[in-house]
Coordinates of C-alpha atoms in Angstrom, one line a residue:
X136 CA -26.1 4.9 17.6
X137 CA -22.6 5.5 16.5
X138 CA -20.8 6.3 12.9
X139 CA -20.2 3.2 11.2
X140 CA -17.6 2.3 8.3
X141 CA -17.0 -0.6 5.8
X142 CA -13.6 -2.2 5.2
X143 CA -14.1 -1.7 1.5
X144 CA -11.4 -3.3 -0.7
X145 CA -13.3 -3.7 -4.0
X146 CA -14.1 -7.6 -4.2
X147 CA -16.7 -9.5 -4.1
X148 CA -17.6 -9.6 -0.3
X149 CA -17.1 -5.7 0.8
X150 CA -19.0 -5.2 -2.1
X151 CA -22.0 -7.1 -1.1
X152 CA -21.8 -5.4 1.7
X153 CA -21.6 -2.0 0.0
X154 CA -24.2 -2.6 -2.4
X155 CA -26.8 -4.2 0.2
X156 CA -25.7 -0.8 2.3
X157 CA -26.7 1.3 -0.7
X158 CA -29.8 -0.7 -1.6
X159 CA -31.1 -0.3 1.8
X160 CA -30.8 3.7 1.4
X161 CA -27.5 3.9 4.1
X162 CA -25.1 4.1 1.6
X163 CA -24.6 8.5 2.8
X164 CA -24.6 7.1 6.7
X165 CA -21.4 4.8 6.3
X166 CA -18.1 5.7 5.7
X167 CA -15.9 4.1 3.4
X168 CA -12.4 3.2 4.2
X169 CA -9.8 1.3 1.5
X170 CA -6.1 0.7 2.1
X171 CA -4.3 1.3 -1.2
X172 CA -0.4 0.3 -1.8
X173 CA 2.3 1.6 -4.3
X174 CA 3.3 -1.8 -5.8
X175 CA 0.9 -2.6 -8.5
X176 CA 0.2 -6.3 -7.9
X177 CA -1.1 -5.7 -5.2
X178 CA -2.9 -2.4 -5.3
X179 CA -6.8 -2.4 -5.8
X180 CA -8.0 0.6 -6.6
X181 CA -8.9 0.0 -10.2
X182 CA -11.6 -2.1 -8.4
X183 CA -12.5 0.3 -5.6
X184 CA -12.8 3.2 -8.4
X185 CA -15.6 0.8 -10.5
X186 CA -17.2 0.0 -7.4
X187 CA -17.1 3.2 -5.9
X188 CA -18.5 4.9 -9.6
X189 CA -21.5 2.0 -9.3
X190 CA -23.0 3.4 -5.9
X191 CA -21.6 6.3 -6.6
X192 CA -20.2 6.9 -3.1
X193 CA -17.1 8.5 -1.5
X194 CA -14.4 6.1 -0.8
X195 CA -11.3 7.2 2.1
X196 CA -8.2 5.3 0.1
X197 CA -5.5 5.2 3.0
X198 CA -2.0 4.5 1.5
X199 CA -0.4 1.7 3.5
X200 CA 2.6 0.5 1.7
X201 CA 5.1 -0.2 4.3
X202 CA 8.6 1.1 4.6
X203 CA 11.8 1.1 6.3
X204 CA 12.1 -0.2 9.9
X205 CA 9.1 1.3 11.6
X206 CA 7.2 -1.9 10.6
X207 CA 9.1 -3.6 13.1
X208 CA 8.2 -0.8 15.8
X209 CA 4.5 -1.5 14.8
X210 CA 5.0 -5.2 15.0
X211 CA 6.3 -5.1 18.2
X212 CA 3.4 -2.7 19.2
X213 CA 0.4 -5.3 18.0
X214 CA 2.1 -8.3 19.2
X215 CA 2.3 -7.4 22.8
X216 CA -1.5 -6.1 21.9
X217 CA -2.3 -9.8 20.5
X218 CA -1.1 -11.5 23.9
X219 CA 0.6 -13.9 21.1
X220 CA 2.9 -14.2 17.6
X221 CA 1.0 -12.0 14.9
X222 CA 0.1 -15.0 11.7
X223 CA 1.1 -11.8 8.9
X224 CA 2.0 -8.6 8.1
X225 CA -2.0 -8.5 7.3
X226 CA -2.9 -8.3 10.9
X227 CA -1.1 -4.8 11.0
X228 CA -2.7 -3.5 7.7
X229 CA -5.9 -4.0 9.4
X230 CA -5.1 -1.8 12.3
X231 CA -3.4 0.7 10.4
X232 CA -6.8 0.7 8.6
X233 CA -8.8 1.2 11.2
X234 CA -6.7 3.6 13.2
X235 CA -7.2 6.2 9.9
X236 CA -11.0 5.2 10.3
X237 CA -11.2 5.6 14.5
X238 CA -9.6 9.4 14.5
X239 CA -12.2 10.4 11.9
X240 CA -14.8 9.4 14.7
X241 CA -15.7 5.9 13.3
X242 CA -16.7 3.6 16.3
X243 CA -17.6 0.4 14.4
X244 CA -16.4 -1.1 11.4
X245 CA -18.4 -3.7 8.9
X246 CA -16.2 -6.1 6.7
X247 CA -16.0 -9.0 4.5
X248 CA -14.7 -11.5 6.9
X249 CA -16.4 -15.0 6.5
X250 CA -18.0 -15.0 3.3
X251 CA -14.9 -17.4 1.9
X252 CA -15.7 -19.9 5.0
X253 CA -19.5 -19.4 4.1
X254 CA -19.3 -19.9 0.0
X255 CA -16.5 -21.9 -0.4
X256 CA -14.0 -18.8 -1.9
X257 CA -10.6 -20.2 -1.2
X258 CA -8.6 -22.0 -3.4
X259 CA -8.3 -24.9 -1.6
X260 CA -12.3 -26.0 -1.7
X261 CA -11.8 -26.1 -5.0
X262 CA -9.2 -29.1 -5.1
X263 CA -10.8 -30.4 -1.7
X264 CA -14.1 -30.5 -4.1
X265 CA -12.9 -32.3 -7.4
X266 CA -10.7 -34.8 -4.9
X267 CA -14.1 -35.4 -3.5
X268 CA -15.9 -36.3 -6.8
X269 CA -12.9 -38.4 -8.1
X270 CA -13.0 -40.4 -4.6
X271 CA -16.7 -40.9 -5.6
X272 CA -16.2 -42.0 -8.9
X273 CA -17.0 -38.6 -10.4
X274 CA -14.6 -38.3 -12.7
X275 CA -16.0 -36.4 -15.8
X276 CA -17.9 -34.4 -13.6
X277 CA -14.5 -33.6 -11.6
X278 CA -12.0 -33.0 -14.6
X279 CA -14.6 -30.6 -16.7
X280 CA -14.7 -28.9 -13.2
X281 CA -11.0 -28.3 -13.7
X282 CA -11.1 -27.3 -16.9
X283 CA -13.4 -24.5 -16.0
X284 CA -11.6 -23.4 -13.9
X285 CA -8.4 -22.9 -16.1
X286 CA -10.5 -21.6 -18.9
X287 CA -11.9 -18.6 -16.1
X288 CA -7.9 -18.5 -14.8
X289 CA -9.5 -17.8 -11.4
X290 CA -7.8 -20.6 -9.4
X291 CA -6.4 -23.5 -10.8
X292 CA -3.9 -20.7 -12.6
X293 CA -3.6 -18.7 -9.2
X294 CA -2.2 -22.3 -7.8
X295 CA 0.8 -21.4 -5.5
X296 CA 2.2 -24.8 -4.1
X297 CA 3.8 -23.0 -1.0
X298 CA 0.6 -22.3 0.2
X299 CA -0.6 -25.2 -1.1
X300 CA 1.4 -27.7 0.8
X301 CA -0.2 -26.7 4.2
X302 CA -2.9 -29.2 3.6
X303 CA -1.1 -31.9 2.0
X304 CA 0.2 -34.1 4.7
X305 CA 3.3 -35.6 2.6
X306 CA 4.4 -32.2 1.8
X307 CA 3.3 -30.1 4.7
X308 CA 6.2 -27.9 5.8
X309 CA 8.9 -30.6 5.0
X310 CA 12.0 -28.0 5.0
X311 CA 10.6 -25.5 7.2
X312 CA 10.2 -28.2 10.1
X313 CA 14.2 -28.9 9.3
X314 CA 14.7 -25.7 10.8
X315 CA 13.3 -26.6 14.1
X316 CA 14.8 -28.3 17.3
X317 CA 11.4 -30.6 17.9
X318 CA 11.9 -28.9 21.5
X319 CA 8.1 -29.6 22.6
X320 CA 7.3 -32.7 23.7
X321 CA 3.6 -32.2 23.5
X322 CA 3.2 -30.8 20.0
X323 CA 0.4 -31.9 18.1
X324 CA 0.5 -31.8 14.4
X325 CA -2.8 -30.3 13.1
X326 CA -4.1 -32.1 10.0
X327 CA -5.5 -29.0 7.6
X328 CA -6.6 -31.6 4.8
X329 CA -9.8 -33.0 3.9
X330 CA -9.8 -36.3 5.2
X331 CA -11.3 -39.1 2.8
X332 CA -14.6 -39.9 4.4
X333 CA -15.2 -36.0 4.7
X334 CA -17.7 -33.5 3.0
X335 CA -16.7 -30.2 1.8
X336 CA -19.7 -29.1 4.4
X337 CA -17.6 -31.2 6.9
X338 CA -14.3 -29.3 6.1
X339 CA -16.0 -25.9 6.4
X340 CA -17.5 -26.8 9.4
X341 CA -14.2 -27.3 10.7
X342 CA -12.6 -24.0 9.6
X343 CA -16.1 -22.2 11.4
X344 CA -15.3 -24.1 14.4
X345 CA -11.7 -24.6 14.6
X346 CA -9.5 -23.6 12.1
X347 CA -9.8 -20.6 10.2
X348 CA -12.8 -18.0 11.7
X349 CA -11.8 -18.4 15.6
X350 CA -8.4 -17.4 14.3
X351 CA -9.5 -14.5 12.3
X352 CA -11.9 -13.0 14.6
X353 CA -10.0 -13.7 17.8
X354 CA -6.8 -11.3 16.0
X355 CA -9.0 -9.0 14.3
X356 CA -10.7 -8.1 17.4
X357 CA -7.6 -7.5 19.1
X358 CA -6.4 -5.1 16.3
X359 CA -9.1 -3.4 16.2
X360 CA -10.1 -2.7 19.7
X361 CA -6.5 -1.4 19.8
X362 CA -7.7 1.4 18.1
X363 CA -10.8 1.8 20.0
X364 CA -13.3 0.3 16.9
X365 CA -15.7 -3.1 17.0
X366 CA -16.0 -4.8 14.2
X367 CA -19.1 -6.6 12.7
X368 CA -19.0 -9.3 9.8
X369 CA -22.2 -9.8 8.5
X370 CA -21.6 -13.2 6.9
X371 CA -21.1 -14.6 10.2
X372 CA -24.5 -13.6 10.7
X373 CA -26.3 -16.9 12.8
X374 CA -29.1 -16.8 10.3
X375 CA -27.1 -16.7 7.0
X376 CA -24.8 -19.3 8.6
X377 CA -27.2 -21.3 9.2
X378 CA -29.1 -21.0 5.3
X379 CA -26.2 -21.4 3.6
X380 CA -23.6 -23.2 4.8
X381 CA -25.1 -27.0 4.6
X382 CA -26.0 -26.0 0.6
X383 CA -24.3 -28.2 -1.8
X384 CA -21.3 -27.9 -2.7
X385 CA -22.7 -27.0 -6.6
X386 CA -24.1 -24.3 -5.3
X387 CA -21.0 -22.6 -4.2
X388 CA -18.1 -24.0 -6.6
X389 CA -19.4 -24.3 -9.9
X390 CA -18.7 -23.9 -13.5
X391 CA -15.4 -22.7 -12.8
X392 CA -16.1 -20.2 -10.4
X393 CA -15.9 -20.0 -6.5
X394 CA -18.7 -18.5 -4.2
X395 CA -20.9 -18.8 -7.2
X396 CA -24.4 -18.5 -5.7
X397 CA -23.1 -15.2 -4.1
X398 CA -21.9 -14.2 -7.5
X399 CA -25.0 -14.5 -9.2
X400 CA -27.1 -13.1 -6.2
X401 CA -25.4 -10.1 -6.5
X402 CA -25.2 -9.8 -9.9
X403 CA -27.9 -7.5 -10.8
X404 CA -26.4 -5.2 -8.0
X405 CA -22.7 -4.7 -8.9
X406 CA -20.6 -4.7 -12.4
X407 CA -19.5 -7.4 -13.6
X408 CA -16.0 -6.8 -13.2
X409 CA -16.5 -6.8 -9.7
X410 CA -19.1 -9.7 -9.4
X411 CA -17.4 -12.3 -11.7
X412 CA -13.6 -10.9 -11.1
X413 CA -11.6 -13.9 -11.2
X414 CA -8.6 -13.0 -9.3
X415 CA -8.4 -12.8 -5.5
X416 CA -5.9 -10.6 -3.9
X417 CA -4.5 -10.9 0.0
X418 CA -5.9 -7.3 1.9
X419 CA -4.3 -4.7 1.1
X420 CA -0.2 -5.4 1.3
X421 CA 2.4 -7.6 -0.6
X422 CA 3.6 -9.3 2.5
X423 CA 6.5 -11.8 0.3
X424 CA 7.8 -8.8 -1.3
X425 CA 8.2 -6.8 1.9
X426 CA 10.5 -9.9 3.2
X427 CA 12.5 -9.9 0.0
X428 CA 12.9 -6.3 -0.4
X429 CA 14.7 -3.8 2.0
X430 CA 13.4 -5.6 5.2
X431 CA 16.4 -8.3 4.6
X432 CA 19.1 -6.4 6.5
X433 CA 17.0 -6.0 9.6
X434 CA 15.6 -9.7 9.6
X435 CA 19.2 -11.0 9.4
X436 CA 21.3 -9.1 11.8
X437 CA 18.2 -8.4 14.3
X438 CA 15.7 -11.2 14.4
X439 CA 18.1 -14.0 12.8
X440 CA 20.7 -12.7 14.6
X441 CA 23.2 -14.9 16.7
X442 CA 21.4 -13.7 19.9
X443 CA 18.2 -13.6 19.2
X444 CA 16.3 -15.9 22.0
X445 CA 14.6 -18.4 19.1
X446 CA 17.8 -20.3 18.8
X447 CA 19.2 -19.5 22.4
X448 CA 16.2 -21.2 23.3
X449 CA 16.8 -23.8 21.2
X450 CA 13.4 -24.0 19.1
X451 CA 15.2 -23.2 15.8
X452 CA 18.6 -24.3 14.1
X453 CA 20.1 -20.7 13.1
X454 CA 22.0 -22.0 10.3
X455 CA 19.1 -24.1 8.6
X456 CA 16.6 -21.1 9.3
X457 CA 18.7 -18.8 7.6
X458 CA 19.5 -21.1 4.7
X459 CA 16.0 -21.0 4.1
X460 CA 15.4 -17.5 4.6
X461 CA 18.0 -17.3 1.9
X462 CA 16.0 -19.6 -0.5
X463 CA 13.0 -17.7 0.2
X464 CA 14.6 -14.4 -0.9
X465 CA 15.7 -16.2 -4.2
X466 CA 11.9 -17.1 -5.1
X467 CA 9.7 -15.4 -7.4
X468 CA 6.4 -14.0 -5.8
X469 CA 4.2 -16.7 -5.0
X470 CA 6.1 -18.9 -6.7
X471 CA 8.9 -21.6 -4.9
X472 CA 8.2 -24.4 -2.2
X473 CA 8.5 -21.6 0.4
X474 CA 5.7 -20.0 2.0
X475 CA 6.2 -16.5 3.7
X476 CA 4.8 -17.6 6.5
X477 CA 7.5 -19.7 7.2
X478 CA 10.1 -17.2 7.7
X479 CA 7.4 -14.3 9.1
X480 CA 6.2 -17.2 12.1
X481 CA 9.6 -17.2 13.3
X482 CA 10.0 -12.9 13.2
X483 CA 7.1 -13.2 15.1
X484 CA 7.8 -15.7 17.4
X485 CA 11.5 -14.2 18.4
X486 CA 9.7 -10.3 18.9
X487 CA 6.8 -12.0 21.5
X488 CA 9.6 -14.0 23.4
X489 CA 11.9 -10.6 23.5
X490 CA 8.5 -9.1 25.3
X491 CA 8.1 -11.7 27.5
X492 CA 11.4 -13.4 28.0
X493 CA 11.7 -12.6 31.9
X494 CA 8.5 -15.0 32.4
X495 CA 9.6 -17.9 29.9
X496 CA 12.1 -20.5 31.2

């Protein structure tokens, strides 16, 4: 009823998508949309160009490197939108996106969302999987598991322990919650690990229910009905859901390869640098660099600032925040015990209190 679009980033899911879209005969009734950057490592259009050459369709790519102090402007803008702290620099990617997409008359957008819940795509499953086998005695079948792995250099290589430590309990956090006051009485830590008596099927089930998809819809829907779009995710589709998420956990991590039934349900529809591309980039925008690069000034004398309402309200310890932020700066890309999101949950926690500070205590 209205002109539709695909988030199209050139991996594996938006390319399902894009390929089911062509086999159906659609492919000329949906637009394409890609965000593009200027940094290298994080750019994909080598992958939207092979994709794009496949189904031979016309592909928007929308520069969105970001630059100078306007990010902050838009920050500000999406966090009031979001009711709550933005999780990443991601969120605002997306509606950048989708605003280039909504003034060209697109009312609803299709994307990739889910299908790493679904088939098991993010690295952790992977080391939730092989602690599994070893816990059940596995052990061969475990370690050869690993060693495919590192022979593909699609995950095990791609380990980054900043990200990492979220779900190992021991570890989680240990010098970002230094930095804090302990100010709330009823926090409750939230275990992200895979407990011992679980099943991968149980952890997923937990990041459909609680974790990781409420999250992602609830801010993506926000971002994108700012700019007057829906979006649809057809892998959250009840029926696939409910087909192939309680399939074994062989079917989706296997022989060194995540979301491997996807990959070779696809395969005779896309190339095979797409279908069995081993790497797995974040959406769009190199969200450590930005906070290591020319955003340092303003994050120090604005948002770390003396005044800033974070430590006037006493949730954070200026100097130990700062020290860290410092450390952070000093880290290779994802590489260090630091995750971004430890010094970008705090940006966005001090810009939502500045917009509603009159109504907080």
């Amino acid at each position: 009823d209205v002109p539709i679009g695909l988030l199209f980033s050139g991996g594996l899911d938006s390319s399902s998508i894009a390929s089911a879209v062509a086999q159906l005969g659609k492919k000329d009734t949906i637009s394409f949309f890609s965000a593009v950057d200027d940094n290298p490592l994080y750019d994909e259009s080598p992958y939207i160009d092979i994709m794009s050459k496949y189904l031979n369709i016309q592909v928007d790519k929308i520069n969105l490197s970001f630059k100078g102090e306007d990010i902050f402007k838009k920050l500000e803008e999406l966090i009031w939108i979001n009711d709550q702290p933005l999780p990443s620099f991601s969120n605002m990617t997306h509606n950048l996106l989708i605003e280039k997409a909504s003034k060209k008359g697109i009312k609803v957008m299709l994307n990739g969302q889910g299908a790493d819940e679904l088939f098991c795509g993010y690295r952790k499953y992977v080391f939730f999987y092989i602690k599994e086998l070893l816990l059940k005695g596995n052990i061969l079948k475990g370690l050869k598991l690993l060693k495919h792995f590192y022979n593909n250099r699609s995950v095990v290589n791609q380990f980054y322990y900043a990200d990492a430590k979220r779900y190992i309990n021991f570890l989680k956090n240990s010098q970002f919650k230094k930095t804090t006051t302990m100010l709330f009485d009823n926090y409750k830590h939230i275990d992200l690990g895979k407990k011992l008596n679980q099943s991968i099927f149980d952890r997923q089930i937990q990041d459909f229910k609680m974790f990781s998809i409420p999250q992602i819809l609830h801010t993506e829907d926000r971002m994108s009905m700012a700019a007057s779009a829906e979006m649809r995710t057809p892998f959250l589709d009840y029926k696939l859901v409910e087909k192939s998420l309680p399939l074994s956990a062989d079917y989706k991590i296997n022989n060194g390869w995540t979301k491997y039934i996807l990959r070779k349900i696809m395969e005779p529809h896309m190339p095979s640098e797409i279908t069995w591309r081993a790497d797995k980039q974040n959406f769009g925008n190199s969200q450590s660099a930005l906070l290591k690069g020319n955003l340092i000034n303003t994050v120090k004398d604005n948002y770390l600032s003396q005044n800033s309402i974070i430590f006037e309200k006493n949730i954070f310890q200026r100097k130990k925040l700062v020290q860290l932020y410092n450390k952070f700066i000093k880290q290779d890309i994802n590489q260090g015990p630091i995750a971004y999101k430890e010094i970008f949950s705090a940006i966005s926690l001090e810009i939502w209190l500045r917009k509603y500070d009159e109504y907080i205590k």
